[in-house]
Amino acid sequence: MEEEEGGGGEEEGEVCDTVTQIVLVWFTGHPRFMNQLSCGTEVVSIAGEWLTAAANTNMFTYEIAPVFILMEHVTMKHMRKIIGYKAGDSILAPGGSVSNLYAALAARHKMFPEYKKKGLLALPGELCMFTSLHSHYSMMGAAAAMGLGTDNLIEVPVDEKGRMIPSELDRLIQEAKAKGKIPFLVCATAGTTVMGAFDPLHAVADVCEKYKLWFHVDNQRHKMDGVERSQSITWNPHKLMGVLLQCSTVHFQEDGLLISCNQMCADYLFQQDKPYDVNYDTGDKVIQCGRHNDIFKLWLLWRSKGDEGFEKHMDHLFEMTSYMIQRMKQHPDKYELLNDEPECTNVCFWYVPHRLRSMKAGPDRHKLLGDVQPILKGRMMTAGTLMIGYQPLDHHPNFFRNIISSQAVRREDIDFMLEELDRLGYDL
Ligand SMILES: *Cc1c(COP(=O)(O)O)cnc(C)c1O
């Protein structure tokens, strides 16, 4: 909101209208909210959040959260089993971005254990890590926060579907080494943010094995072939699985790294002579002190759905996505798809207003389309009937990225969406 000079401000009525509109538009449980991955209202998960709030306990020690700690224990073990890790360790973190940071910290710790104590002086040179051009920006955040510098997050080119090109990864690793840098981690993405692309995990794992690099997978989408070859993986139940915000997990193939990397041994919390197995005190595995209980709502939802229920849940999201693609293909004049075979629930497209429908395809038309999408988004928000996100990507001007991640979405919502886009955008 722009600030007015002289502190004038709006009339109270106008402010109220704006607030009502925002509430209408931004209720993420509405089936016509397609703006973000983290949305929806799983009722069982809400029940879990209520009890969590009432219990108001802290996850740092077993003594004050015994039942929740045990729930973490069993749920994380189950997730590691699904991933294909034989043993290992896991932790819940405040979001996928922080989970990715944990993985990078553990990777550096594994290669340079002295870093924790001695800092930069423990390193024989400049460290660098690799991720795809379309990866989530949190890896860049990790590079900045860890003192690597964002230049040392090297972005690997992607193919036309947005997947990392393994031969390019190999080439860039060699190039970095030739410059005297020390590669230590490769992050592959399973379900990129905009296009929903899956990097080829096996091929990336091969490159990591060749150069003995830590292989991390940033996964938000519950689809994981090849992930068992990674050293760590971020898995965000608050994305497609529909668990309420926040709920993010990171898993490690090797047990003991998290504690060795992050432990500070505060005497007043983590006494070693407690009357129980102090391995259940998870607080010293993390860079936080207090930790929110993010497990109960996940545990409860999983108990209510079971593995089978989650499979159905995913099937529904993918079914809705194919329905949307199928409907859009029936009207190629109105909707231009950027990728008509999406690998995930992301559908990237331009809405084509009437005046541009007869224009020849090509960069000129795309440029005009790119100008139109933000205006259409503005109309959506004002109408309060629909929410879809847009962005540019590489050489593509602004396009919409529709994301179906809520169980509430039905075929009629997709039908409505297409009609509404046309109603709001026809004359643009
Ligand atoms: C959403 C997302 C993240 C970040 O997760 P937050 O929980 O928002 O921090 C990281 N990587 C990918 C691929 C994502 O989709």
Coordinates of C-alpha atoms and ligand atoms in Angstrom, one line a residue:
M1 CA 0.0 0.0 0.0
E2 CA 1.4 3.4 -0.9
E3 CA 1.9 5.9 1.9
E4 CA 0.2 9.2 1.5
E5 CA 2.1 12.4 2.3
G6 CA 1.0 14.4 5.3
G7 CA -0.6 11.4 7.0
G8 CA -4.0 11.9 5.4
G9 CA -5.0 8.3 5.0
E10 CA -8.2 6.8 3.6
E11 CA -11.7 7.0 4.8
E12 CA -12.5 4.3 7.4
G13 CA -15.1 2.8 5.1
E14 CA -12.6 2.3 2.3
V15 CA -10.2 0.6 4.6
C16 CA -12.9 -1.8 5.7
D17 CA -13.7 -2.6 2.1
T18 CA -10.1 -3.3 1.4
V19 CA -9.9 -5.6 4.5
T20 CA -13.0 -7.5 3.5
Q21 CA -11.7 -8.0 0.0
I22 CA -8.4 -9.3 1.2
V23 CA -10.1 -11.7 3.6
L24 CA -12.3 -13.0 0.8
V25 CA -9.5 -13.4 -1.6
W26 CA -6.8 -14.7 0.7
F27 CA -8.7 -17.5 2.4
T28 CA -6.4 -20.3 1.2
G29 CA -8.8 -23.1 1.9
H30 CA -11.2 -21.8 -0.8
P31 CA -11.1 -24.2 -3.8
R32 CA -10.5 -21.3 -6.1
F33 CA -7.3 -20.3 -4.4
M34 CA -4.6 -21.6 -6.7
N35 CA -1.9 -19.1 -5.9
Q36 CA 0.5 -21.2 -3.8
L37 CA 1.4 -24.7 -2.8
S38 CA 0.7 -24.2 0.9
C39 CA -3.0 -24.0 1.0
G40 CA -6.2 -25.9 1.8
T41 CA -7.8 -26.7 5.1
E42 CA -7.4 -30.3 6.1
V43 CA -9.8 -30.5 9.1
V44 CA -7.9 -33.1 11.0
S45 CA -4.7 -31.1 10.7
I46 CA -6.6 -28.0 12.0
A47 CA -7.7 -30.1 15.0
G48 CA -4.1 -31.0 15.6
E49 CA -3.1 -27.4 15.5
W50 CA -5.7 -26.5 18.1
L51 CA -4.5 -29.1 20.5
T52 CA -0.9 -28.1 19.8
A53 CA -1.8 -24.5 20.7
A54 CA -3.5 -25.6 23.9
A55 CA -0.6 -27.8 25.0
N56 CA 1.8 -25.0 24.2
T57 CA 4.9 -27.0 24.8
N58 CA 8.4 -26.8 23.4
M59 CA 10.0 -29.5 21.4
F60 CA 13.6 -29.1 22.7
T61 CA 13.5 -31.7 25.5
Y62 CA 11.8 -35.0 26.0
E63 CA 11.0 -34.1 29.6
I64 CA 8.5 -31.4 28.6
A65 CA 7.1 -32.9 25.4
P66 CA 7.5 -36.7 25.7
V67 CA 4.5 -37.8 23.6
F68 CA 5.2 -35.3 20.9
I69 CA 8.9 -36.2 20.8
L70 CA 7.9 -39.9 20.3
M71 CA 5.5 -38.9 17.6
E72 CA 8.3 -37.2 15.8
H73 CA 10.4 -40.3 16.3
V74 CA 7.9 -42.7 14.7
T75 CA 6.8 -40.3 11.9
M76 CA 10.3 -39.4 10.9
K77 CA 11.3 -43.1 10.9
H78 CA 8.3 -43.8 8.6
M79 CA 9.3 -41.0 6.3
R80 CA 12.9 -42.3 6.1
K81 CA 11.6 -45.7 5.2
I82 CA 9.5 -44.3 2.4
I83 CA 12.5 -42.4 1.1
G84 CA 14.6 -45.6 1.2
Y85 CA 17.1 -44.6 3.9
K86 CA 18.1 -47.6 6.0
A87 CA 18.9 -45.7 9.1
G88 CA 19.6 -42.0 9.5
D89 CA 18.2 -39.0 11.3
S90 CA 15.6 -36.3 10.7
I91 CA 14.4 -33.0 12.1
L92 CA 11.4 -30.7 11.6
A93 CA 12.4 -27.2 10.6
P94 CA 10.6 -23.9 10.2
G95 CA 10.0 -24.3 6.4
G96 CA 11.7 -25.9 3.4
S97 CA 14.2 -23.1 3.1
V98 CA 15.6 -23.8 6.6
S99 CA 15.5 -27.5 5.9
N100 CA 17.7 -26.9 2.9
L101 CA 20.0 -24.8 5.0
Y102 CA 20.3 -27.7 7.5
A103 CA 21.3 -30.0 4.7
A104 CA 24.0 -27.6 3.4
L105 CA 25.3 -27.1 6.9
A106 CA 25.5 -30.8 7.5
A107 CA 27.3 -31.4 4.1
R108 CA 29.9 -28.8 5.0
H109 CA 30.3 -30.2 8.5
K110 CA 30.8 -33.7 7.0
M111 CA 33.6 -32.5 4.7
F112 CA 35.2 -29.9 7.1
P113 CA 34.3 -30.8 10.8
E114 CA 36.7 -28.1 12.0
Y115 CA 34.6 -25.4 10.5
K116 CA 32.3 -25.4 13.4
K117 CA 35.1 -24.3 15.8
K118 CA 37.6 -22.5 13.6
G119 CA 35.3 -20.9 11.0
L120 CA 36.6 -19.8 7.7
L121 CA 40.2 -20.5 8.6
A122 CA 39.4 -24.2 8.7
L123 CA 38.8 -24.2 4.9
P124 CA 41.5 -24.8 2.4
G125 CA 39.8 -22.6 -0.2
E126 CA 36.5 -21.2 -1.5
L127 CA 33.6 -23.7 -1.2
C128 CA 30.9 -23.8 -3.8
M129 CA 27.6 -25.7 -4.4
F130 CA 25.4 -26.4 -7.3
T131 CA 21.7 -26.3 -8.0
S132 CA 19.6 -25.9 -11.1
L133 CA 18.7 -22.5 -12.6
H134 CA 15.0 -23.2 -11.7
S135 CA 15.6 -24.3 -8.2
H136 CA 14.1 -22.5 -5.2
Y137 CA 15.8 -19.3 -4.1
S138 CA 16.4 -20.7 -0.6
M139 CA 19.6 -22.4 -1.8
M140 CA 20.9 -19.0 -2.7
G141 CA 19.8 -17.8 0.8
A142 CA 21.7 -20.7 2.3
A143 CA 24.9 -19.7 0.3
A144 CA 24.6 -16.2 1.7
A145 CA 23.8 -17.2 5.3
M146 CA 26.6 -19.8 5.4
G147 CA 29.2 -17.3 4.3
L148 CA 29.8 -18.9 0.9
G149 CA 28.6 -15.9 -1.0
T150 CA 25.8 -16.1 -3.6
D151 CA 28.4 -16.3 -6.4
N152 CA 29.4 -19.7 -5.0
L153 CA 26.0 -21.1 -5.6
I154 CA 26.5 -22.2 -9.2
E155 CA 23.3 -22.5 -11.3
V156 CA 23.2 -25.4 -13.7
P157 CA 21.2 -24.9 -17.0
V158 CA 17.9 -26.7 -17.5
D159 CA 16.3 -28.4 -20.5
E160 CA 13.1 -27.2 -22.1
K161 CA 11.0 -28.9 -19.4
G162 CA 13.0 -27.2 -16.6
R163 CA 15.1 -30.2 -15.6
M164 CA 18.8 -29.9 -14.6
I165 CA 21.1 -31.1 -17.4
P166 CA 23.5 -33.6 -15.8
S167 CA 26.3 -33.1 -18.4
E168 CA 26.2 -29.4 -17.7
L169 CA 26.5 -30.1 -14.0
D170 CA 29.6 -32.2 -14.7
R171 CA 31.1 -29.5 -16.9
L172 CA 30.5 -26.8 -14.3
I173 CA 32.0 -28.9 -11.5
Q174 CA 35.1 -29.3 -13.6
E175 CA 35.2 -25.6 -14.4
A176 CA 34.9 -24.7 -10.7
K177 CA 37.6 -27.1 -9.7
A178 CA 39.9 -25.7 -12.5
K179 CA 39.4 -22.2 -10.9
G180 CA 40.5 -23.7 -7.5
K181 CA 37.1 -23.8 -5.9
I182 CA 36.0 -26.7 -3.7
P183 CA 32.6 -28.2 -4.7
F184 CA 30.9 -29.9 -1.8
L185 CA 27.2 -30.2 -2.5
V186 CA 24.7 -30.6 -5.3
C187 CA 21.0 -29.9 -4.8
A188 CA 18.6 -31.5 -7.1
T189 CA 14.9 -30.4 -7.1
A190 CA 12.1 -32.8 -7.2
G191 CA 9.2 -30.5 -8.3
T192 CA 10.6 -27.1 -9.2
T193 CA 8.7 -24.0 -7.9
V194 CA 7.4 -22.6 -11.1
M195 CA 7.3 -25.5 -13.7
G196 CA 7.1 -28.4 -11.3
A197 CA 10.0 -30.2 -13.0
F198 CA 11.8 -33.1 -11.6
D199 CA 15.6 -33.1 -12.0
P200 CA 16.9 -36.5 -13.2
L201 CA 17.9 -37.9 -9.7
H202 CA 19.8 -40.9 -10.9
A203 CA 21.9 -39.0 -13.4
V204 CA 22.6 -36.3 -10.8
A205 CA 23.5 -39.0 -8.2
D206 CA 26.0 -40.5 -10.7
V207 CA 27.7 -37.1 -11.1
C208 CA 27.8 -36.7 -7.3
E209 CA 29.3 -40.1 -6.8
K210 CA 31.9 -39.4 -9.5
Y211 CA 33.1 -36.2 -7.7
K212 CA 32.3 -37.5 -4.1
L213 CA 29.9 -34.6 -3.5
W214 CA 27.0 -34.5 -1.1
F215 CA 23.7 -35.1 -2.9
H216 CA 20.8 -33.2 -1.5
V217 CA 17.2 -33.4 -2.8
D218 CA 14.8 -30.5 -2.4
N219 CA 11.5 -32.3 -2.7
Q220 CA 8.1 -30.8 -2.1
R221 CA 5.9 -33.2 -4.0
H222 CA 5.9 -36.7 -2.6
K223 CA 7.4 -38.4 -5.7
M224 CA 10.8 -39.8 -5.2
D225 CA 12.4 -42.3 -7.5
G226 CA 16.2 -42.2 -7.1
V227 CA 16.0 -40.2 -3.9
E228 CA 17.4 -43.2 -1.9
R229 CA 20.8 -42.4 -3.4
S230 CA 20.9 -38.9 -1.7
Q231 CA 22.6 -38.0 1.5
S232 CA 19.8 -35.7 2.5
I233 CA 16.3 -34.7 1.5
T234 CA 13.9 -31.9 2.3
W235 CA 10.3 -33.0 2.4
N236 CA 7.7 -30.4 3.1
P237 CA 4.3 -31.8 4.2
H238 CA 2.9 -28.2 4.2
K239 CA 3.1 -28.2 0.4
L240 CA 1.2 -30.9 -1.6
M241 CA 0.3 -33.1 1.4
G242 CA -1.9 -30.3 2.8
V243 CA -0.6 -30.2 6.4
L244 CA -1.2 -26.8 7.9
L245 CA 1.7 -24.3 7.9
Q246 CA 4.3 -24.8 9.1
C247 CA 5.4 -28.4 8.7
S248 CA 8.7 -29.2 7.0
T249 CA 11.1 -32.0 7.5
V250 CA 14.7 -32.8 6.5
H251 CA 16.2 -36.3 6.5
F252 CA 19.7 -37.5 6.6
Q253 CA 21.2 -40.8 5.4
E254 CA 23.8 -40.7 8.2
D255 CA 22.8 -40.6 11.8
G256 CA 24.8 -38.3 14.2
L257 CA 25.6 -35.5 11.8
L258 CA 22.9 -33.1 12.9
I259 CA 23.9 -33.3 16.5
S260 CA 27.6 -33.1 15.8
C261 CA 27.1 -30.1 13.5
N262 CA 24.8 -28.1 15.7
Q263 CA 25.2 -29.1 19.3
M264 CA 26.3 -26.5 21.8
C265 CA 25.7 -28.4 25.0
A266 CA 23.9 -25.8 27.1
D267 CA 24.0 -27.2 30.7
Y268 CA 20.7 -25.8 31.7
L269 CA 18.7 -27.7 29.1
F270 CA 20.7 -30.7 27.9
Q271 CA 22.0 -32.3 31.1
Q272 CA 23.6 -35.6 30.4
D273 CA 22.6 -37.2 33.7
K274 CA 18.8 -37.1 33.2
P275 CA 16.7 -40.0 34.3
Y276 CA 15.9 -41.0 30.7
D277 CA 17.7 -41.6 27.4
V278 CA 18.9 -38.1 26.5
N279 CA 19.0 -39.0 22.8
Y280 CA 15.4 -38.1 23.0
D281 CA 16.3 -34.5 23.7
T282 CA 16.3 -33.1 20.1
G283 CA 16.9 -29.5 21.0
D284 CA 20.7 -29.6 20.4
K285 CA 20.4 -30.9 16.9
V286 CA 19.1 -27.6 15.6
I287 CA 20.3 -24.0 15.3
Q288 CA 17.2 -22.8 17.2
C289 CA 16.7 -23.3 20.9
G290 CA 13.0 -23.6 21.4
R291 CA 11.2 -25.4 18.7
H292 CA 7.5 -25.3 17.8
N293 CA 5.4 -28.5 17.8
D294 CA 4.9 -29.1 14.1
I295 CA 4.5 -32.8 14.4
F296 CA 1.1 -33.4 16.0
K297 CA -1.0 -32.1 13.1
L298 CA 1.1 -34.2 10.7
W299 CA 1.0 -37.3 12.8
L300 CA -2.8 -36.9 13.3
L301 CA -3.5 -36.4 9.6
W302 CA -1.4 -39.4 8.7
R303 CA -3.2 -41.5 11.3
S304 CA -6.5 -40.4 9.8
K305 CA -5.6 -40.9 6.1
G306 CA -2.9 -43.6 6.3
D307 CA -0.4 -44.1 3.5
E308 CA -3.3 -45.1 1.2
G309 CA -5.2 -42.0 2.0
F310 CA -2.3 -39.8 1.1
E311 CA -1.9 -41.7 -2.2
K312 CA -5.6 -41.0 -3.0
H313 CA -5.0 -37.4 -2.0
M314 CA -2.1 -37.1 -4.5
D315 CA -4.1 -38.9 -7.2
H316 CA -6.9 -36.4 -6.8
L317 CA -4.5 -33.4 -7.3
F318 CA -3.0 -35.0 -10.4
E319 CA -6.4 -35.9 -11.7
M320 CA -7.6 -32.3 -11.4
T321 CA -4.4 -31.1 -13.1
S322 CA -5.0 -33.4 -16.1
Y323 CA -8.6 -32.2 -16.3
M324 CA -7.4 -28.6 -16.4
I325 CA -4.9 -29.3 -19.2
Q326 CA -7.6 -31.2 -21.1
R327 CA -10.1 -28.4 -20.8
M328 CA -7.5 -25.8 -21.8
K329 CA -6.5 -27.8 -24.9
Q330 CA -10.2 -27.6 -26.0
H331 CA -9.7 -23.8 -26.3
P332 CA -6.2 -23.2 -27.6
D333 CA -7.3 -19.7 -28.8
K334 CA -7.9 -18.6 -25.1
Y335 CA -5.2 -20.5 -23.2
E336 CA -1.7 -20.9 -24.4
L337 CA 0.2 -23.6 -22.4
L338 CA 3.9 -23.2 -21.7
N339 CA 4.2 -26.9 -21.1
D340 CA 1.3 -29.1 -22.0
E341 CA 2.6 -32.2 -20.2
P342 CA 3.4 -30.9 -16.7
E343 CA 5.2 -33.3 -14.4
C344 CA 3.5 -32.0 -11.3
T345 CA 0.4 -30.0 -10.5
N346 CA 1.8 -26.8 -11.9
V347 CA 0.1 -25.6 -15.0
C348 CA 1.9 -22.7 -16.7
F349 CA -0.1 -20.8 -19.3
W350 CA -0.9 -17.4 -20.8
Y351 CA -4.5 -16.3 -21.0
V352 CA -5.1 -14.8 -24.4
P353 CA -7.5 -11.8 -24.6
H354 CA -9.7 -11.5 -27.6
R355 CA -7.6 -8.9 -29.5
L356 CA -4.5 -11.1 -29.4
R357 CA -6.2 -14.3 -30.5
S358 CA -5.7 -13.7 -34.2
M359 CA -2.1 -12.4 -33.9
K360 CA 0.7 -14.5 -35.3
A361 CA 2.5 -16.6 -32.6
G362 CA 6.0 -15.4 -31.8
P363 CA 8.0 -13.1 -29.5
D364 CA 5.9 -10.0 -30.3
R365 CA 2.7 -11.7 -29.2
H366 CA 4.4 -13.1 -26.1
K367 CA 5.6 -9.7 -25.1
L368 CA 2.0 -8.4 -25.3
L369 CA 0.7 -11.4 -23.5
G370 CA 3.3 -10.8 -20.7
D371 CA 1.9 -7.3 -20.2
V372 CA -1.7 -8.5 -19.9
Q373 CA -1.3 -11.2 -17.2
P374 CA -0.5 -8.9 -14.3
I375 CA -3.6 -6.7 -15.2
L376 CA -5.7 -9.8 -15.3
K377 CA -4.3 -10.8 -11.9
G378 CA -5.3 -7.4 -10.6
R379 CA -8.8 -7.9 -11.8
M380 CA -9.0 -11.3 -10.1
M381 CA -8.0 -9.7 -6.8
T382 CA -10.5 -6.9 -7.2
A383 CA -13.3 -9.3 -8.1
G384 CA -12.3 -11.6 -5.2
T385 CA -13.2 -14.7 -7.2
L386 CA -10.0 -16.4 -8.0
M387 CA -6.3 -16.4 -7.1
I388 CA -3.5 -17.5 -9.5
G389 CA 0.1 -16.5 -9.3
Y390 CA 2.2 -15.2 -12.2
Q391 CA 5.9 -14.6 -12.9
P392 CA 8.4 -14.4 -15.7
L393 CA 10.9 -17.2 -16.2
D394 CA 14.1 -17.2 -18.2
H395 CA 13.1 -15.6 -21.6
H396 CA 9.4 -16.1 -21.0
P397 CA 7.5 -12.9 -20.1
N398 CA 4.9 -13.1 -17.3
F399 CA 2.7 -16.1 -17.4
F400 CA 0.3 -17.7 -14.9
R401 CA 1.3 -20.7 -12.8
N402 CA -1.8 -22.4 -11.5
I403 CA -1.1 -24.8 -8.7
I404 CA -3.6 -27.4 -7.5
S405 CA -2.7 -28.4 -4.0
S406 CA -6.0 -28.4 -2.1
Q407 CA -8.2 -31.4 -1.7
A408 CA -11.2 -29.1 -2.0
V409 CA -10.7 -28.5 -5.8
R410 CA -13.3 -30.1 -7.9
R411 CA -14.0 -30.2 -11.7
E412 CA -16.5 -27.4 -11.3
D413 CA -13.9 -25.2 -9.8
I414 CA -11.6 -25.7 -12.8
D415 CA -14.6 -25.0 -15.2
F416 CA -15.3 -21.9 -13.2
M417 CA -11.7 -20.8 -13.3
L418 CA -11.6 -21.0 -17.1
E419 CA -14.8 -19.1 -17.5
E420 CA -13.8 -16.5 -15.0
L421 CA -10.4 -15.9 -16.7
D422 CA -12.3 -15.3 -19.9
R423 CA -14.9 -13.1 -18.2
L424 CA -12.3 -10.9 -16.6
G425 CA -9.7 -10.9 -19.3
Y426 CA -11.6 -11.0 -22.6
D427 CA -11.4 -7.3 -23.4
L428 CA -7.8 -6.7 -22.2
Ligands
LIG1 C1 8.3 -24.0 -1.3 C2 9.6 -24.5 -1.7 C3 10.7 -24.3 -0.9 C4 10.7 -23.4 0.4 O1 9.9 -23.9 1.4 P1 9.3 -23.0 2.5 O2 8.6 -23.9 3.4 O3 8.4 -22.0 1.9 O4 10.5 -22.3 3.1 C5 11.9 -24.8 -1.3 N1 12.0 -25.6 -2.4 C6 11.0 -25.8 -3.2 C7 11.1 -26.6 -4.4 C8 9.7 -25.3 -2.9 O5 8.6 -25.5 -3.7

